[in-house]
Coordinates of C-alpha atoms in Angstrom, one line a residue:
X29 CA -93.2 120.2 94.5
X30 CA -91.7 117.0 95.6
X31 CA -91.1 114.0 93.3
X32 CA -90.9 110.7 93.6
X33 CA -89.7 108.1 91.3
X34 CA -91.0 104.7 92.4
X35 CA -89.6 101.2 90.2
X36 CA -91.1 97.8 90.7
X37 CA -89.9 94.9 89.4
X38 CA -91.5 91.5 90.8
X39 CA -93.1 89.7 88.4
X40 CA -96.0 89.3 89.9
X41 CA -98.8 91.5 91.0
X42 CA -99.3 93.3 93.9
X43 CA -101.8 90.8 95.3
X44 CA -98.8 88.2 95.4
X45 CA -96.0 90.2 95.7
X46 CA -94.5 91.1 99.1
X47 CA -92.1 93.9 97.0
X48 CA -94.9 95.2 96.0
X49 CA -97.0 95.6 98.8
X50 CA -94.7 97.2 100.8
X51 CA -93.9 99.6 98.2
X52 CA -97.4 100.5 98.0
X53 CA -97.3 101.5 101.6
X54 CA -94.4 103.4 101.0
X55 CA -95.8 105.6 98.4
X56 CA -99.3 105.7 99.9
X57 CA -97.2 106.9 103.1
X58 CA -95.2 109.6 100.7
X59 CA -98.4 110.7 99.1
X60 CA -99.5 111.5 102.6
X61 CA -96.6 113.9 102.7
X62 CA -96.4 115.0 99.4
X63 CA -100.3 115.6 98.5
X64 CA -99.4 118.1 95.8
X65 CA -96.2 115.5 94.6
X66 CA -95.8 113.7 91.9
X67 CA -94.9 110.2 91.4
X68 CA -93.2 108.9 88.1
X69 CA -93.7 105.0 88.6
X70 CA -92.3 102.5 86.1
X71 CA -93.0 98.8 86.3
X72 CA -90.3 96.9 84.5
X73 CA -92.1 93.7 84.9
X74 CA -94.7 95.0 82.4
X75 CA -93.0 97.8 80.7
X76 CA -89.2 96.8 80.9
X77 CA -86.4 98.8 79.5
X78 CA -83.7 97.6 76.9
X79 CA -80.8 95.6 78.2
X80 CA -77.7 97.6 77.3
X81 CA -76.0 97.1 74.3
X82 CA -73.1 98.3 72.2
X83 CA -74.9 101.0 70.6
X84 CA -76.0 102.0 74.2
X85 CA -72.9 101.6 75.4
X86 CA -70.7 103.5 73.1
X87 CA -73.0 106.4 72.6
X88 CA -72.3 107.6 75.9
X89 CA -68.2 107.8 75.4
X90 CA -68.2 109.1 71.9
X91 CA -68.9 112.4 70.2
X92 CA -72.3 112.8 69.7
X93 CA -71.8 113.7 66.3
X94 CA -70.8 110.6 65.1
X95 CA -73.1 108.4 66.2
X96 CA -75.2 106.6 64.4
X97 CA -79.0 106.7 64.6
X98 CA -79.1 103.1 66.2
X99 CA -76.8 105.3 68.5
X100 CA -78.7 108.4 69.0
X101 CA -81.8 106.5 69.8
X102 CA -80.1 104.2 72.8
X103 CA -78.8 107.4 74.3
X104 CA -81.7 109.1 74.1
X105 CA -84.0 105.9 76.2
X106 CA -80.6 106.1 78.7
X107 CA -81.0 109.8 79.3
X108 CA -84.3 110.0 79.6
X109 CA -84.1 107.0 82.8
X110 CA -81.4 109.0 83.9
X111 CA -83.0 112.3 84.2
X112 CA -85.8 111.0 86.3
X113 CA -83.4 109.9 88.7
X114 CA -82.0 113.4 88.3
X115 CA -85.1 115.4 89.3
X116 CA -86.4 112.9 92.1
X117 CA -86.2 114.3 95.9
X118 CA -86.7 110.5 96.3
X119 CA -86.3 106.9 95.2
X120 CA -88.1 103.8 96.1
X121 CA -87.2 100.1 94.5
X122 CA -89.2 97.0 94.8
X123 CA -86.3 94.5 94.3
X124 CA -87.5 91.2 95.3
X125 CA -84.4 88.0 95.3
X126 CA -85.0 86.1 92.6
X127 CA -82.1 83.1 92.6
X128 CA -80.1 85.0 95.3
X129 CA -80.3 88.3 93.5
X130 CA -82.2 91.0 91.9
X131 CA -84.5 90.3 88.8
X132 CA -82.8 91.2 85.4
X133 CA -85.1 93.8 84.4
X134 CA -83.6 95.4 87.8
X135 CA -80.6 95.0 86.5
X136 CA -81.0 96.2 83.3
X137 CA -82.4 99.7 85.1
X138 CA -79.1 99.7 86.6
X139 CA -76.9 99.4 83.5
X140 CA -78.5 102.3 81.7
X141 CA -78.9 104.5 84.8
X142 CA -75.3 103.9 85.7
X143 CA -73.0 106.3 83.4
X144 CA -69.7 107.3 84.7
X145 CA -68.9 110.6 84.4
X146 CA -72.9 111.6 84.9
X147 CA -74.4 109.1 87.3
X148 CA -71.5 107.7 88.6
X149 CA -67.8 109.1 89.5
X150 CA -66.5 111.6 91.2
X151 CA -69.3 114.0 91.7
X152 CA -72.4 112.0 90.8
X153 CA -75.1 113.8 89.7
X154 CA -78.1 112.8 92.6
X155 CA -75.7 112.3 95.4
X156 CA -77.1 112.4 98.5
X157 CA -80.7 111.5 97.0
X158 CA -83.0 109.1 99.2
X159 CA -83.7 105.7 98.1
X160 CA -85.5 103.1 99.9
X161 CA -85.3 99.7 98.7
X162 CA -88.1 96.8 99.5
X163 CA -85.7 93.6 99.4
X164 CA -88.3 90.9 100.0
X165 CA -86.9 87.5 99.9
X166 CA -88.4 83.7 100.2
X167 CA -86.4 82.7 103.0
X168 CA -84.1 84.7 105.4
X169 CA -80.3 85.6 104.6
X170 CA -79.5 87.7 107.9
X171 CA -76.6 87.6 109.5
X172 CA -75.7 84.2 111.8
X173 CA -78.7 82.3 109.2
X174 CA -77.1 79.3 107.2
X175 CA -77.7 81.7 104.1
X176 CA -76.2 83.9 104.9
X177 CA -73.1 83.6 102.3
X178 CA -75.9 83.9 99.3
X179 CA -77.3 87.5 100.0
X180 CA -76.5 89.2 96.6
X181 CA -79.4 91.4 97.0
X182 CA -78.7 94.5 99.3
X183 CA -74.9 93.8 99.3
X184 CA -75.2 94.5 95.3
X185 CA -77.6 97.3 95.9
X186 CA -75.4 99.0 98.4
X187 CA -72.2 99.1 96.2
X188 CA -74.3 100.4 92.6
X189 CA -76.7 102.9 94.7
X190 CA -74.4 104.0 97.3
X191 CA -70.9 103.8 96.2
X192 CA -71.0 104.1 92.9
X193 CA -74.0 106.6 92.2
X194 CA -73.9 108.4 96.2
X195 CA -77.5 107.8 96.8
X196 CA -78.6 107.4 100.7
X197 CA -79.5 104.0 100.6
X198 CA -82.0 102.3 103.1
X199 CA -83.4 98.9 103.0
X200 CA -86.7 97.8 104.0
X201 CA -86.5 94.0 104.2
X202 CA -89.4 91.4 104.3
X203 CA -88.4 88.2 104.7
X204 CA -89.9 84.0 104.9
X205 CA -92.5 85.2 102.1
X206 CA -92.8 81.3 101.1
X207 CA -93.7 80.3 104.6
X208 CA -97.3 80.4 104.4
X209 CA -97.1 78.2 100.8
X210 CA -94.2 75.7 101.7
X211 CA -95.3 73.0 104.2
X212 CA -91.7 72.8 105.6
X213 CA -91.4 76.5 106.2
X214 CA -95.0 76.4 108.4
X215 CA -93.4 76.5 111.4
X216 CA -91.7 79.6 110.5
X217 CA -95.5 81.5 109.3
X218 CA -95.4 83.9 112.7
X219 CA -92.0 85.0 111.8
X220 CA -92.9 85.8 108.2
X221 CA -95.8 87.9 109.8
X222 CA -93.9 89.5 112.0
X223 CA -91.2 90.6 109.2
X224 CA -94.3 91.7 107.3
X225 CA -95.8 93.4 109.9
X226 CA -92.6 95.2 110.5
X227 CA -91.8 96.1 106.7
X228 CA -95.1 97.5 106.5
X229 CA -94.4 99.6 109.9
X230 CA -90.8 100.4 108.3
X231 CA -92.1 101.6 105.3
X232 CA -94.5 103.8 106.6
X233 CA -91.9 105.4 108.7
X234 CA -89.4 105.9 105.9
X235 CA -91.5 107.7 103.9
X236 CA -93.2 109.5 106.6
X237 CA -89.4 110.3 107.8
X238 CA -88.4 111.8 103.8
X239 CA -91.6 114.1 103.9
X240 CA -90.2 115.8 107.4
X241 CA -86.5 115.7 106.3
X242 CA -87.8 117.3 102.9
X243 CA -90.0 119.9 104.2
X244 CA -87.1 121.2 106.8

């Protein structure tokens, strides 16, 4: 039985968030596939996980036996993320830009999830694993636009997921989502419904793509 492990993090909800409505299509897509699946979903916009700390930290590189409780407990939360990722045949990861980047409770997924020796390393423990990433974004940052220089979104994405934890990373990317709200993006609304229209389309694909490649 397939399973997939979907994490938003915009802030807002799904009826204003591009992230999260292409997501949705995603999984809706998956479910499709997988009708006997099952999806672990966390929201860390509503039910965020703990930055790491030095409890957090040092509990994975010391002997369990000495650690403290404080210790015991932060290890605990990080192997439990960890272990979803683990059993997933799939990933999917709303991460919309916020300030050029990914939203903090993003990134605090990513520091307990990321544990070398596990996770990370030579051998990491879900190589190979899909994950499709929704990257929505205000504006555009393509390649030849002037902002180019400031994408920090799937450049970041690629080197954590990819190259340091081997997953098979695809990116699904809606873009201009502040056209139809900022008055000098208007003349730029048909290309924000096109790259809508497309995500969507994308999306659907992906997932639709991951149900034949797992069933093979």
């Amino acid at each position: 039985m397939a399973t997939l492990l979907h994490i938003d993090s915009s802030v807002f909800p799904a009826s204003a968030s591009a992230s999260r409505a292409v997501a949705r299509t995603f999984r809706q897509a998956w479910e499709e596939q997988h009708p006997e699946g099952t999806v672990i979903h966390r929201d860390l916009a509503t039910d965020p996980v703990p930055h790491l700390t030095a409890e957090s930290h040092l509990a994975a590189v010391t002997d369990p036996a000495e650690h403290t409780p404080e210790q015991a407990a932060a290890l605990a939360r990080r192997l439990l993320l960890i272990e979803e990722i683990e059993r997933a045949d799939a990933l999917l990861i709303g991460a919309p830009m916020y300030n050029f980047t990914i939203p903090s409770t993003l990134k605090a997924w990513l520091d307990n999830v990321i544990l070398v020796g596990r996770t990370a390393g030579d051998a990491p423990s879900a190589k190979g694993t899909p994950v499709s990433v929704v990257a929505s974004r205000g504006g555009s940052y393509a390649p030849g636009t002037p902002r180019e220089g400031y994408e920090y979104v799937q450049n970041y994405l690629r080197a954590v997921l990819g190259d340091m934890m081997g997953l098979d990373v695809d990116f699904i990317v809606p873009e201009l989502t502040m056209a139809p709200r900022v008055p000098a993006m208007a003349d730029l609304v048909p290309l924000f419904e096109s790259s809508r229209e497309r995500a969507h389309q994308d999306a659907t694909a992906r997932a639709r793509a991951l149900g034949h490649r797992q069933a093979a």
